[in-house]
PDB file of C-alpha atoms in Angstrom:
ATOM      1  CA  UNK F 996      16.609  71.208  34.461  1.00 44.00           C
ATOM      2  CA  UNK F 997      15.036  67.408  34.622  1.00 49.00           C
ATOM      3  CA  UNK F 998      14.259  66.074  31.499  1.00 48.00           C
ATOM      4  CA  UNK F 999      10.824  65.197  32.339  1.00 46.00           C
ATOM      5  CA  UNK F1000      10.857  68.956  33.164  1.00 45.00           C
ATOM      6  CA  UNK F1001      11.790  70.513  30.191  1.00 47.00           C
ATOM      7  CA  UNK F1002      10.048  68.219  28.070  1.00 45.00           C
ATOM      8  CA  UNK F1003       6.573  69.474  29.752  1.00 44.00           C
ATOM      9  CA  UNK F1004       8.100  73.278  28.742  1.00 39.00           C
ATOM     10  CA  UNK F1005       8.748  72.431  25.345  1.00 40.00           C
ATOM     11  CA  UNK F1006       5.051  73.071  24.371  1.00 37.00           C
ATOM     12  CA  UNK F1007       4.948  69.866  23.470  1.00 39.00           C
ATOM     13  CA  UNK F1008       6.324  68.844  20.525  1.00 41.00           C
ATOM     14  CA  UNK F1009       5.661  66.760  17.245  1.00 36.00           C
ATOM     15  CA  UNK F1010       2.623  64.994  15.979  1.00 37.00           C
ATOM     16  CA  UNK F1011       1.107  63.318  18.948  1.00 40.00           C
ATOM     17  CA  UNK F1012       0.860  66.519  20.779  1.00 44.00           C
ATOM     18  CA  UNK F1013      -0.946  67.634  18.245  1.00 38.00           C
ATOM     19  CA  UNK F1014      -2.991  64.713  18.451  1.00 38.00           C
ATOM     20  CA  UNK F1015      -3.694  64.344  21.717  1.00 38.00           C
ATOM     21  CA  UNK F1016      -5.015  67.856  22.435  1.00 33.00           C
ATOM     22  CA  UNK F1017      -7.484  67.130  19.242  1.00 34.00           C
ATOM     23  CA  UNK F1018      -5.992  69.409  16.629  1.00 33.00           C
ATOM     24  CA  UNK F1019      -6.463  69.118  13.222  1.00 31.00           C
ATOM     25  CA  UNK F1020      -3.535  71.333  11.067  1.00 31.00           C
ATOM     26  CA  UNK F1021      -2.909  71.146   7.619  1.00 33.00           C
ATOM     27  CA  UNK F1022       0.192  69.253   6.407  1.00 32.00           C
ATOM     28  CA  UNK F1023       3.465  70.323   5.052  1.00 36.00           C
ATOM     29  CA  UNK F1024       6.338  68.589   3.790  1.00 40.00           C
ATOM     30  CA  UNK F1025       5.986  65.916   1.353  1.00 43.00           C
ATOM     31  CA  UNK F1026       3.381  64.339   3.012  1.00 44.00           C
ATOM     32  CA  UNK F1027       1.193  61.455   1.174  1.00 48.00           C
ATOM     33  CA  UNK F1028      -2.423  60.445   2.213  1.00 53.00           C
ATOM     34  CA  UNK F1029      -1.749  56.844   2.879  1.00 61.00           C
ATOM     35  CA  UNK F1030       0.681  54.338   3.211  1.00 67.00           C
ATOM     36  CA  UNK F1031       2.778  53.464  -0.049  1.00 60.00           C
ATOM     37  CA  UNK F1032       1.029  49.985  -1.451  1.00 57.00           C
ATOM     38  CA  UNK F1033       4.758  48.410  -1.416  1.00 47.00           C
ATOM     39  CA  UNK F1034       4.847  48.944   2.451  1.00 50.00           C
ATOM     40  CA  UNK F1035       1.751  47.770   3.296  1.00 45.00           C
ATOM     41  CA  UNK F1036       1.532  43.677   4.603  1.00 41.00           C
ATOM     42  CA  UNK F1037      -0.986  41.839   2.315  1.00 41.00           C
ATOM     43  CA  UNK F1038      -2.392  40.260   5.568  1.00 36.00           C
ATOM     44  CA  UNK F1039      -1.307  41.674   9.176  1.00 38.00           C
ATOM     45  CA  UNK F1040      -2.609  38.124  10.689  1.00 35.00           C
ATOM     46  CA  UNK F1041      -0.320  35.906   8.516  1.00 40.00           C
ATOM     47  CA  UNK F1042       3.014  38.287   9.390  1.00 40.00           C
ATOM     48  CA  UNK F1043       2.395  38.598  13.139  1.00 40.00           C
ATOM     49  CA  UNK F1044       1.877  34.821  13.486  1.00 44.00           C
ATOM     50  CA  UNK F1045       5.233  34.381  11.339  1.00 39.00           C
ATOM     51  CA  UNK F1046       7.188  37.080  13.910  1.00 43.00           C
ATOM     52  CA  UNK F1047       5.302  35.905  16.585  1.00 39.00           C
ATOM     53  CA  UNK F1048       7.478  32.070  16.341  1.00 39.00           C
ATOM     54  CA  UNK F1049      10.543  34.447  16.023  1.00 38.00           C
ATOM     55  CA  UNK F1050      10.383  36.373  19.260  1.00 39.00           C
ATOM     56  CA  UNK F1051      13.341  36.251  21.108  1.00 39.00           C
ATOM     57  CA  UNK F1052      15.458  38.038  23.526  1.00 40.00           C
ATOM     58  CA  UNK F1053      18.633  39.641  21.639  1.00 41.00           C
ATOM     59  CA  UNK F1054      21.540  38.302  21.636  1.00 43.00           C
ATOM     60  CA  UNK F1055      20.825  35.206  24.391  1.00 48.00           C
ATOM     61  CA  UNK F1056      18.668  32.986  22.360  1.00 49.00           C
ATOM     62  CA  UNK F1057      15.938  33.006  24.868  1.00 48.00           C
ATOM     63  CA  UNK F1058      12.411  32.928  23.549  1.00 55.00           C
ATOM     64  CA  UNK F1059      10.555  35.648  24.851  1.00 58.00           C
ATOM     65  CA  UNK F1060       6.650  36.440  24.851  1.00 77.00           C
ATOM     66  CA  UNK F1061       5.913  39.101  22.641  1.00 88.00           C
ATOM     67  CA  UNK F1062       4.990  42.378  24.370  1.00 95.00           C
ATOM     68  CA  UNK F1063       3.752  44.137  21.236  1.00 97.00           C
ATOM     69  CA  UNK F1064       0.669  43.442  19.606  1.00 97.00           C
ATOM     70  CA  UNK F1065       0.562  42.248  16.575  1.00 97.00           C
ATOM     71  CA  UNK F1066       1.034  44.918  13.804  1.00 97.00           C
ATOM     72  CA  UNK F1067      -1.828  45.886  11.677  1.00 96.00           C
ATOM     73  CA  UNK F1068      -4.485  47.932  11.168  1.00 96.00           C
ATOM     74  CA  UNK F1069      -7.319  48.186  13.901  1.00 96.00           C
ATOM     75  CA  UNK F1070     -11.002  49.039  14.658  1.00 95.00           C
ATOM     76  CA  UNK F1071     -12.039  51.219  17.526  1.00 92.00           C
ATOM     77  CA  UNK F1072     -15.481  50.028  17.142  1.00 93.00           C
ATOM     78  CA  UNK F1073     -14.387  46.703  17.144  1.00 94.00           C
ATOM     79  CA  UNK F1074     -15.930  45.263  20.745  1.00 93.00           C
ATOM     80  CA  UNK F1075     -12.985  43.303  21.262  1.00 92.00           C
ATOM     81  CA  UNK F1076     -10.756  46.825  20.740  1.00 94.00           C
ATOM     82  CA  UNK F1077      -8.416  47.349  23.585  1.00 93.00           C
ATOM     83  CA  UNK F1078      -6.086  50.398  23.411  1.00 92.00           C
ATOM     84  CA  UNK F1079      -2.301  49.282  24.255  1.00 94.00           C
ATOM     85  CA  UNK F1080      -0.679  50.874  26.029  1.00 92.00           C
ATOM     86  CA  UNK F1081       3.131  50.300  26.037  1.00 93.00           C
ATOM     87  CA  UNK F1082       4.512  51.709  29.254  1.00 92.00           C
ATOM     88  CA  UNK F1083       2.275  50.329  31.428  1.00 91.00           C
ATOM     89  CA  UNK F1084       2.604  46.661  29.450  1.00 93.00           C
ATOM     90  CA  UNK F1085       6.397  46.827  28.512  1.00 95.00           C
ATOM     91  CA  UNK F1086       8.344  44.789  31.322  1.00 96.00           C
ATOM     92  CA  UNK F1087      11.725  47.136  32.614  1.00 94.00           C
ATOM     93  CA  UNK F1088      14.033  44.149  31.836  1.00 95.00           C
ATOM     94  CA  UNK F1089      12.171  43.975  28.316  1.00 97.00           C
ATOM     95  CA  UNK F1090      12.900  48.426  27.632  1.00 96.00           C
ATOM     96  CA  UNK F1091      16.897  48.039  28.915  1.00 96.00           C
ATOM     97  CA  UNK F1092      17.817  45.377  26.449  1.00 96.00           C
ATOM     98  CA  UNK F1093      16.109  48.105  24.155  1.00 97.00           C
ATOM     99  CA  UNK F1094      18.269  50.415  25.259  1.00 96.00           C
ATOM    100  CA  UNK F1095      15.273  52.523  27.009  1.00 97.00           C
ATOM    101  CA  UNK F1096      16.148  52.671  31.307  1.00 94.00           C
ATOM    102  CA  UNK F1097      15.304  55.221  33.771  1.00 92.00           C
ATOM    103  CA  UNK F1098      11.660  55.256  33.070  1.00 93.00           C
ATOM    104  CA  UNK F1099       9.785  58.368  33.751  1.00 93.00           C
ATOM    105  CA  UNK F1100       6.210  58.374  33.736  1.00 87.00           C
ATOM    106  CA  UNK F1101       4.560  61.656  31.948  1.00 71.00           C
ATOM    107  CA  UNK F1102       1.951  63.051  34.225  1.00 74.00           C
ATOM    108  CA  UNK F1103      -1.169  62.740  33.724  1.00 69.00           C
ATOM    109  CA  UNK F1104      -1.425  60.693  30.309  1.00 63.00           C
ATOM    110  CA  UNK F1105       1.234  58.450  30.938  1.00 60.00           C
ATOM    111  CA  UNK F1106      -1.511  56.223  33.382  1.00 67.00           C
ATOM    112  CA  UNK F1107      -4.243  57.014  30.974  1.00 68.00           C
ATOM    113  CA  UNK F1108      -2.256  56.004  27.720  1.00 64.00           C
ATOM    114  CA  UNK F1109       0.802  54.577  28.461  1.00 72.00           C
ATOM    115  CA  UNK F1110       3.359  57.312  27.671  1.00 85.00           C
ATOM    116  CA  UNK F1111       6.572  57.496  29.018  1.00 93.00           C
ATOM    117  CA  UNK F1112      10.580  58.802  28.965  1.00 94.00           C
ATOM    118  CA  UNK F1113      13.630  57.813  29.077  1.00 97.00           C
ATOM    119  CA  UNK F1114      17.057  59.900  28.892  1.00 96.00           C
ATOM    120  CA  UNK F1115      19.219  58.835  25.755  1.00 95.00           C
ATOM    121  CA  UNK F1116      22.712  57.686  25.539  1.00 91.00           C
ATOM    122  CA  UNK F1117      25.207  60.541  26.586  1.00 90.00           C
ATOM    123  CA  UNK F1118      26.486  60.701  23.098  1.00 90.00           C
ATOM    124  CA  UNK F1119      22.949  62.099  22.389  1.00 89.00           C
ATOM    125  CA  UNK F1120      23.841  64.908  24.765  1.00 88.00           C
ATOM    126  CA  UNK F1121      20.384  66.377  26.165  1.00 90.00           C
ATOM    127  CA  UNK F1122      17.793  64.164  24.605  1.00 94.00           C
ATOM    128  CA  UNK F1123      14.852  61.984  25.631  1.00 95.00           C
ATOM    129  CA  UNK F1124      12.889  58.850  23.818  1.00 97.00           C
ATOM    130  CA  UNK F1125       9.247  58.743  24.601  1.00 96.00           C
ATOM    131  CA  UNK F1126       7.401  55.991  24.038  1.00 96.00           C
ATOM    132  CA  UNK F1127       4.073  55.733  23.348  1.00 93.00           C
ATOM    133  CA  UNK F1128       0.614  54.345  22.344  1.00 92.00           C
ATOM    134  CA  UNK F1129      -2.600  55.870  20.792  1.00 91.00           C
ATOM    135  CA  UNK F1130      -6.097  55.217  19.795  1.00 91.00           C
ATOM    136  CA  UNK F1131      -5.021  57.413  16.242  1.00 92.00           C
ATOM    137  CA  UNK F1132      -4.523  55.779  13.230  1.00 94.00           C
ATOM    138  CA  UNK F1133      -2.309  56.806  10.536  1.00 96.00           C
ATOM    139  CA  UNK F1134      -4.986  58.982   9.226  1.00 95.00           C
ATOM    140  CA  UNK F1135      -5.344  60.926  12.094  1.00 93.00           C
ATOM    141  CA  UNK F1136      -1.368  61.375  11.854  1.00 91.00           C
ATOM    142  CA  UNK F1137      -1.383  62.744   8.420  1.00 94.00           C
ATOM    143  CA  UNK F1138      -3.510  65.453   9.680  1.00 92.00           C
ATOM    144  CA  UNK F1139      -1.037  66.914  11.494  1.00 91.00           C
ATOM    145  CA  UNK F1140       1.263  69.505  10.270  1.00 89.00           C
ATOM    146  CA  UNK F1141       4.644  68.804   9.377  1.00 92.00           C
ATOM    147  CA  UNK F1142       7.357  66.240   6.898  1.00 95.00           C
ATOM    148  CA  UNK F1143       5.855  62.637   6.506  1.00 96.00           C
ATOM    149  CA  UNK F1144       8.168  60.003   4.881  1.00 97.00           C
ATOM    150  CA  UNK F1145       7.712  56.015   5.347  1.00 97.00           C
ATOM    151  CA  UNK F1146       9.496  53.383   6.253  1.00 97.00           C
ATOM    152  CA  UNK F1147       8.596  49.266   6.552  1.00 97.00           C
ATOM    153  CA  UNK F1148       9.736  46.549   8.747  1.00 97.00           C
ATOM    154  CA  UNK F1149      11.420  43.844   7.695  1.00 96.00           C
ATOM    155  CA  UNK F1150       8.201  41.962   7.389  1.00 95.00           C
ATOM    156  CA  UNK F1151       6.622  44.723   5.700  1.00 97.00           C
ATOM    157  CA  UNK F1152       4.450  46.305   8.032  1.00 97.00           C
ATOM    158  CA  UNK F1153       4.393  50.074   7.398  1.00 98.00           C
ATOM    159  CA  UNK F1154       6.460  52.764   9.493  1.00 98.00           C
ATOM    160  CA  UNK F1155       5.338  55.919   9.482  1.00 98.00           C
ATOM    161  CA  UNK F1156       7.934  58.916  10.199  1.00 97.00           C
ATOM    162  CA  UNK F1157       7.142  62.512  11.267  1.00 96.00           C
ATOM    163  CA  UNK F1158       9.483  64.950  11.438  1.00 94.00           C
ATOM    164  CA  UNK F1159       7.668  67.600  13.706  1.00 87.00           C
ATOM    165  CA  UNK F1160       6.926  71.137  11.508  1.00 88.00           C
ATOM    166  CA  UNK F1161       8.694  73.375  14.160  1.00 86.00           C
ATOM    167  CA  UNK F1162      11.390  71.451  16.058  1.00 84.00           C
ATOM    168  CA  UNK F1163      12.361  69.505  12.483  1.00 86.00           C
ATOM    169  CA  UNK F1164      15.719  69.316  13.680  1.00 86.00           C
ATOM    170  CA  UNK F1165      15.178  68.160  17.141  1.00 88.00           C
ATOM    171  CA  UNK F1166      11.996  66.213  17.120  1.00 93.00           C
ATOM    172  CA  UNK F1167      10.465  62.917  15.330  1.00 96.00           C
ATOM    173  CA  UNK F1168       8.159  59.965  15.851  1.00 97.00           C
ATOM    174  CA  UNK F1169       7.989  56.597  14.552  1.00 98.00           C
ATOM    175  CA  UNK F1170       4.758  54.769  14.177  1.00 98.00           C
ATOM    176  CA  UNK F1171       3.589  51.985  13.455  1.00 98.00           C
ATOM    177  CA  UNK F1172       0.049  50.774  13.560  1.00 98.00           C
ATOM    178  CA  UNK F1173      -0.950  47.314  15.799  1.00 97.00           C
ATOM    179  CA  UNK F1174      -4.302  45.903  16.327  1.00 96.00           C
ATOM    180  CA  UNK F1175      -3.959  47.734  19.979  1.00 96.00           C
ATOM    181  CA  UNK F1176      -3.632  50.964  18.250  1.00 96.00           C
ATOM    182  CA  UNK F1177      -0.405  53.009  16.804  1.00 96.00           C
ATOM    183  CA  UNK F1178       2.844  52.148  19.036  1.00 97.00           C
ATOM    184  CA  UNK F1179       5.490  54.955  18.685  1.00 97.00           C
ATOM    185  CA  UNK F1180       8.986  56.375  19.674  1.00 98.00           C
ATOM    186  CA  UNK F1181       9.699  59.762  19.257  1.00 97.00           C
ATOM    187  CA  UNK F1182      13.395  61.256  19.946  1.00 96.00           C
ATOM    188  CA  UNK F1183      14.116  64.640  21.302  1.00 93.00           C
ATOM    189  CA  UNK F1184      17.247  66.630  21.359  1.00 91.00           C
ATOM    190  CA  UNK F1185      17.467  69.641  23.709  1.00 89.00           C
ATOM    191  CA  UNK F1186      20.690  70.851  21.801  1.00 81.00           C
ATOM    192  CA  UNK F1187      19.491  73.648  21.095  1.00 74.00           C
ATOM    193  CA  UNK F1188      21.495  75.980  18.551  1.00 69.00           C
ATOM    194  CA  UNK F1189      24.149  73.680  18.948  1.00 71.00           C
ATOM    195  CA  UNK F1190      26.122  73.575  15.382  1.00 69.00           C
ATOM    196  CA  UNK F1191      28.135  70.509  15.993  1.00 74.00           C
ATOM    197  CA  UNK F1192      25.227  68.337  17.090  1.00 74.00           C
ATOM    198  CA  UNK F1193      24.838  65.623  14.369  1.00 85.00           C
ATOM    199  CA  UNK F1194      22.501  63.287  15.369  1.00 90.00           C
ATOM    200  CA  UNK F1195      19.010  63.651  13.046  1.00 92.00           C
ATOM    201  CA  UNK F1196      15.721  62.565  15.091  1.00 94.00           C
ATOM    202  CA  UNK F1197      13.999  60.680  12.699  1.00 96.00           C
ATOM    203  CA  UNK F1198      16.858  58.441  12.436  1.00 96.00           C
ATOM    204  CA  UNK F1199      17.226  58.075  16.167  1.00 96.00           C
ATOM    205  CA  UNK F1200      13.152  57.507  16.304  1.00 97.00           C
ATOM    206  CA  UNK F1201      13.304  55.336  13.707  1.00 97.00           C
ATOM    207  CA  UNK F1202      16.386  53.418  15.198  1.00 97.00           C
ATOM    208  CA  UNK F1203      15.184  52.743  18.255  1.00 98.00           C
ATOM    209  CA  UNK F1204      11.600  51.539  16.804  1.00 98.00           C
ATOM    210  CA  UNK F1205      13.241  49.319  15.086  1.00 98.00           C
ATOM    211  CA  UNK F1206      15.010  48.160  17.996  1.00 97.00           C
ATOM    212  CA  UNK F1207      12.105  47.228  19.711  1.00 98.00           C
ATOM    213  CA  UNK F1208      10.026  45.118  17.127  1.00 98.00           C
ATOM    214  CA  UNK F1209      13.010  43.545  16.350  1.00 97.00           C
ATOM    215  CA  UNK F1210      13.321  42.179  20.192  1.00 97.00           C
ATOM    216  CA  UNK F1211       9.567  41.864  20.028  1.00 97.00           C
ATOM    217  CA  UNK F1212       9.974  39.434  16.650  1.00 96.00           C
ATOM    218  CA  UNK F1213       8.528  41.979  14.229  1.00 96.00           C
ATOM    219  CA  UNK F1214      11.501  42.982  12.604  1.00 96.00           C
ATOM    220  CA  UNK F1215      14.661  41.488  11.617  1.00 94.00           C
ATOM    221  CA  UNK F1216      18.173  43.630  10.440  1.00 85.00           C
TER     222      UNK F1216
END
């Protein structure tokens, strides 16, 4: 079955599912109510203009525009608010040095928010990225059932990680929060049952975030 297929048949998933359709579930896991203080950038403005000067294409040394806004928390109410939306902004040449080709977008939502898939790597056997943006904060996030942990950037803007309550071993997202709203990448394996499948989707999610801001300038290895 298509990808884009079976991840409509899934039921749909992890946190921003959740999300989306506007429910609010009690959280499991370790979960905390806010970002650690050590994660969190003292000022959003004065990183993004630093990672901004460091944008660059990887591994050809050309300067690139960034194509992420700049990380940080944001105001809805805010007249100036404009919610990003990543696969409708994203250039294709920008996603396949991510590693992200074969764009697919999701029906539906993926023209109203920006949401789209791509197939992983064959190593990842059956298994899809989706990327992502939202008008949800963090807080909205840590309303929704299942294992929070977090992460930072090299810079020291906050990641946060959800492994999804009841596909923990198939499904995560990575988010981070921008002054367009949260961006994320969640990874999917459709391994199902499979005993020798080893990859772990929060590391994949969080990998291939990563991946991203770094060709974006908001991250460094």
């Amino acid at each position: 079955m298509h990808l884009l297929r079976k991840l409509r048949h899934t039921g749909i998933l992890f946190a921003a599912g959740a999300i989306l359709t506007g429910c609010t579930i009690n959280i499991g896991g370790e979960t905390t109510g806010a970002a650690p203080e050590s994660v969190v950038p003292e000022s959003s403005t004065e990183l993004t203009d630093e990672n901004t000067d460091l944008a660059a294409a990887a591994g050809d040394g050309i300067e690139v525009e960034p194509v992420i806004p700049p990380l940080g928390e944001f105001d809805r109410s805010d007249p100036d608010y404009v919610q990003y939306k990543p696969c409708l902004e994203i250039p294709d040449d920008f996603l396949e040095k991510a590693g992200l080709r074969g764009k697919e977008m999701m029906e539906g939502v993926g023209e109203v928010d920006g949401i789209c898939t791509f197939a992983a790597d064959p190593e990842h056997g059956e298994a899809i990225f989706k990327l992502q943006g939202s008008r949800h904060d963090f807080a909205t996030h840590l309303r929704v059932s299942g294992e929070v942990t977090w992460d930072a950037t090299s810079f020291g803007a906050p990641i946060l990680i959800h492994r999804d309550e009841y596909l923990a071993d198939s499904a995560c997202q990575a988010v981070v929060e921008t002054l367009g709203g949260t961006f994320s990448v969640t990874f999917q394996s459709f391994e199902y049952g499979n005993e020798k499948y080893q990859f772990d989707p929060c590391v994949e999610a969080q990998k291939k975030l990563k991946t991203v801001l770094e060709l974006d300038g908001k991250h460094e290895n």
